[in-house]
CSV table of C-alpha atoms in Angstrom, one decimal:
chain,number,residue,atom,x,y,z
A,282,MET,CA,-7.5,14.5,8.1
A,283,ILE,CA,-5.4,11.6,6.9
A,284,GLY,CA,-6.6,8.6,4.9
A,285,LEU,CA,-4.5,5.5,5.2
A,286,LEU,CA,-4.7,3.0,2.4
A,287,ALA,CA,-3.0,-0.4,3.1
A,288,THR,CA,-3.7,-4.1,3.2
A,289,PRO,CA,-6.3,-5.3,5.8
A,290,ALA,CA,-3.5,-6.8,7.9
A,291,THR,CA,-1.4,-3.6,7.9
A,292,VAL,CA,-4.3,-1.3,9.0
A,293,ARG,CA,-4.6,-3.6,12.1
A,294,ARG,CA,-0.9,-4.0,13.0
A,295,THR,CA,0.5,-2.7,16.2
A,296,TYR,CA,3.3,-1.3,14.2
A,297,THR,CA,0.8,0.9,12.3
A,298,ASN,CA,-0.8,2.0,15.5
A,299,ASP,CA,2.7,2.9,16.9
A,300,LEU,CA,3.5,4.9,13.8
A,301,ILE,CA,0.3,6.9,14.1
A,302,ALA,CA,0.9,7.5,17.8
A,303,SER,CA,4.4,8.7,17.1
A,304,PHE,CA,3.9,10.8,14.1
A,305,ALA,CA,0.2,11.7,13.8
A,306,SER,CA,-1.1,11.6,17.4
A,307,HIS,CA,-2.6,15.1,17.0
A,308,LEU,CA,-4.5,14.1,13.8
A,309,ARG,CA,-7.4,11.8,13.0
A,310,VAL,CA,-6.6,8.9,10.7
A,311,VAL,CA,-9.2,7.0,8.7
A,312,ARG,CA,-7.9,3.6,7.8
A,313,HIS,CA,-9.0,1.4,4.9
A,314,GLY,CA,-7.7,-2.1,4.3
A,315,SER,CA,-8.0,-3.2,0.7
A,316,THR,CA,-7.1,-6.4,-1.1
A,317,ALA,CA,-8.8,-5.1,-4.3
A,318,LEU,CA,-6.1,-2.5,-4.8
A,319,VAL,CA,-3.4,-5.0,-4.4
A,320,ALA,CA,-5.1,-7.1,-7.2
A,321,ALA,CA,-5.4,-4.0,-9.3
A,322,ALA,CA,-1.7,-3.1,-8.9
A,323,GLU,CA,-0.7,-6.6,-9.8
A,324,ALA,CA,-3.0,-6.6,-12.8
A,325,LYS,CA,-1.3,-3.3,-14.0
A,326,LEU,CA,2.1,-4.9,-13.6
A,327,ARG,CA,1.0,-7.7,-15.9
A,328,GLY,CA,0.0,-5.1,-18.5
A,329,GLU,CA,-3.7,-5.5,-17.9
A,330,PRO,CA,-6.0,-2.4,-17.8
A,331,VAL,CA,-7.0,-1.0,-14.5
A,332,ASP,CA,-10.7,-0.9,-13.8
A,333,ALA,CA,-11.4,2.7,-12.8
A,334,GLU,CA,-14.9,1.9,-11.6
A,335,ALA,CA,-13.5,-0.8,-9.2
A,336,LEU,CA,-11.1,1.8,-7.9
A,337,ARG,CA,-13.9,4.3,-7.3
A,338,THR,CA,-15.9,1.7,-5.5
A,339,ASP,CA,-13.0,0.8,-3.3
A,340,LEU,CA,-12.0,4.4,-2.6
A,341,ALA,CA,-15.7,5.1,-1.6
A,342,GLU,CA,-15.1,2.9,1.4
A,343,LEU,CA,-12.4,5.2,2.6
A,344,PHE,CA,-13.9,8.6,1.7
A,345,ASP,CA,-17.5,7.6,2.8
A,346,ALA,CA,-16.2,6.2,6.2
A,347,PRO,CA,-16.9,8.3,9.3
A,348,GLY,CA,-14.5,11.3,9.0
A,349,GLY,CA,-13.8,10.4,5.4
A,350,ALA,CA,-15.4,13.6,4.1
A,351,GLU,CA,-12.5,15.6,5.8
A,352,ILE,CA,-9.6,13.6,4.2
A,353,ASP,CA,-7.2,15.9,2.5
A,354,VAL,CA,-4.1,13.6,2.5
A,355,VAL,CA,-4.0,9.9,1.6
A,356,ALA,CA,-1.0,7.8,2.6
A,357,LEU,CA,-0.4,4.9,0.3
A,358,ALA,CA,0.9,2.5,2.9
A,359,CYS,CA,1.3,-0.6,0.8
A,360,THR,CA,4.2,-1.1,-1.6
A,361,HIS,CA,1.8,-2.0,-4.4
A,362,PHE,CA,-0.4,1.2,-4.2
A,363,PRO,CA,2.0,3.8,-5.6
A,364,LEU,CA,1.8,1.8,-8.8
A,365,LEU,CA,-1.8,3.0,-9.0
A,366,LEU,CA,-1.1,6.6,-8.0
A,367,GLU,CA,-2.4,8.2,-11.2
A,368,GLU,CA,-5.4,5.9,-11.3
A,369,LEU,CA,-6.3,6.5,-7.7
A,370,ALA,CA,-6.1,10.2,-8.0
A,371,ALA,CA,-8.3,10.1,-11.0
A,372,ALA,CA,-10.8,7.8,-9.3
A,373,ALA,CA,-11.0,9.7,-6.0
A,374,PRO,CA,-14.2,11.7,-5.3
A,375,ARG,CA,-12.2,14.9,-4.9
A,376,SER,CA,-8.7,16.2,-5.0
A,377,CYS,CA,-6.3,15.5,-2.2
A,378,LEU,CA,-2.6,15.0,-1.6
A,379,TRP,CA,-1.4,11.4,-2.3
A,380,LEU,CA,1.7,10.3,-0.3
A,381,ASP,CA,3.9,7.7,-2.0
A,382,SER,CA,5.4,5.6,0.8
A,383,GLY,CA,8.1,4.1,-1.5
A,384,ASP,CA,11.0,6.3,-0.4
A,385,ALA,CA,10.2,5.8,3.3
A,386,ILE,CA,9.9,2.1,2.8
A,387,ALA,CA,13.2,2.0,1.0
A,388,ARG,CA,14.9,4.0,3.8
A,389,ARG,CA,13.4,1.7,6.4
A,390,LEU,CA,14.5,-1.4,4.5
A,391,ALA,CA,18.0,0.0,4.1
A,392,ASN,CA,18.1,0.7,7.9
A,393,VAL,CA,16.9,-2.9,8.7
A,394,LEU,CA,19.4,-4.4,6.3
A,395,ILE,CA,22.1,-2.0,7.3
A,396,LEU,CA,22.9,-1.1,3.7
A,397,PRO,CA,25.7,1.4,3.3
A,398,ALA,CA,24.6,4.5,1.4
A,399,GLY,CA,24.9,3.9,-2.4
A,400,GLN,CA,25.4,0.2,-2.1
A,401,VAL,CA,23.5,-1.8,-4.7
A,402,ARG,CA,22.3,-5.3,-4.0
A,403,THR,CA,20.8,-7.8,-6.4
A,404,ARG,CA,17.2,-6.8,-7.0
A,405,ARG,CA,14.9,-9.5,-5.8
A,406,ALA,CA,11.2,-10.0,-5.6
A,407,GLY,CA,9.2,-12.2,-3.2
A,408,PHE,CA,5.6,-13.3,-3.7
A,409,THR,CA,3.2,-14.5,-1.1
A,410,ASP,CA,0.8,-15.9,-3.8
A,411,ALA,CA,2.5,-18.8,-5.5
A,412,PRO,CA,-0.1,-19.1,-8.3
A,413,GLY,CA,0.1,-15.4,-9.0
A,414,ALA,CA,3.9,-15.3,-8.9
A,415,ALA,CA,4.4,-16.9,-12.3
A,416,SER,CA,2.4,-14.2,-14.1
A,417,LEU,CA,4.2,-11.4,-12.2
A,418,ALA,CA,7.7,-12.7,-12.6
A,419,ALA,CA,8.1,-11.4,-16.2
A,420,ALA,CA,7.0,-7.9,-15.1
A,421,PHE,CA,9.6,-7.8,-12.3
A,422,GLU,CA,12.3,-9.2,-14.6
A,423,ALA,CA,11.5,-6.4,-17.1
A,424,ARG,CA,12.1,-3.9,-14.3
A,425,GLY,CA,15.6,-5.2,-13.5
A,426,PHE,CA,14.8,-7.9,-10.8
A,427,SER,CA,17.1,-10.8,-11.3
A,428,VAL,CA,15.8,-13.2,-8.7
A,429,THR,CA,12.2,-14.1,-7.7
A,430,ALA,CA,11.1,-16.3,-4.8
A,431,SER,CA,7.8,-17.5,-3.6
A,432,ILE,CA,7.1,-17.4,0.2
A,433,SER,CA,4.1,-18.6,2.1
A,434,PRO,CA,1.3,-16.1,3.0
A,435,ALA,CA,1.5,-14.2,6.2
A,436,PRO,CA,-0.5,-16.1,8.9
A,437,ASP,CA,-2.4,-13.0,10.0
A,438,PHE,CA,-3.4,-11.8,6.5
A,439,GLU,CA,-7.2,-11.2,6.3
A,440,ALA,CA,-9.0,-10.7,3.1
A,441,ALA,CA,-12.0,-8.8,4.6
A,442,PRO,CA,-11.9,-5.0,4.0
A,443,VAL,CA,-11.7,-2.9,7.1
A,444,THR,CA,-12.5,0.7,7.7
A,445,ASP,CA,-12.1,2.4,11.0
A,446,ILE,CA,-11.0,5.6,12.6
A,447,ALA,CA,-8.1,6.1,15.1
A,448,SER,CA,-8.0,9.4,16.9
A,449,ALA,CA,-5.7,10.6,19.7
């Protein structure tokens, strides 16, 4: 059983459904959309402590969902979530395999941007939360990002957590 941790909008996207149909149609996937984990990752980037109890509470929504007791792999399907990999593993109710989607996202981005192998571009960061961008800019600059930008929030973003099961 696969657990899918992403933002609420991502767990509902047609693109996500298509990926599950293409690569995991023979498996059950328990989805959990979380804005709390995004906030926790951004807090960690600012150097603030991560609230382990808040992570446990959020993960309970995934592991306590119908089918959640069978989860043995959790895909971190938000670019923020690998920042919390150690904390999530420690807060989980049991041991499982945690998949960091960072390499896959980077390969997809390179494909979309048609970057030749090995080519380096200016490291840039975009933020969808203008008030939060100022506090995160220094953290990104410390990690080699030379340009930051603020963009408007995605129109289909939803803050309400979602947990559902997709099965083929």
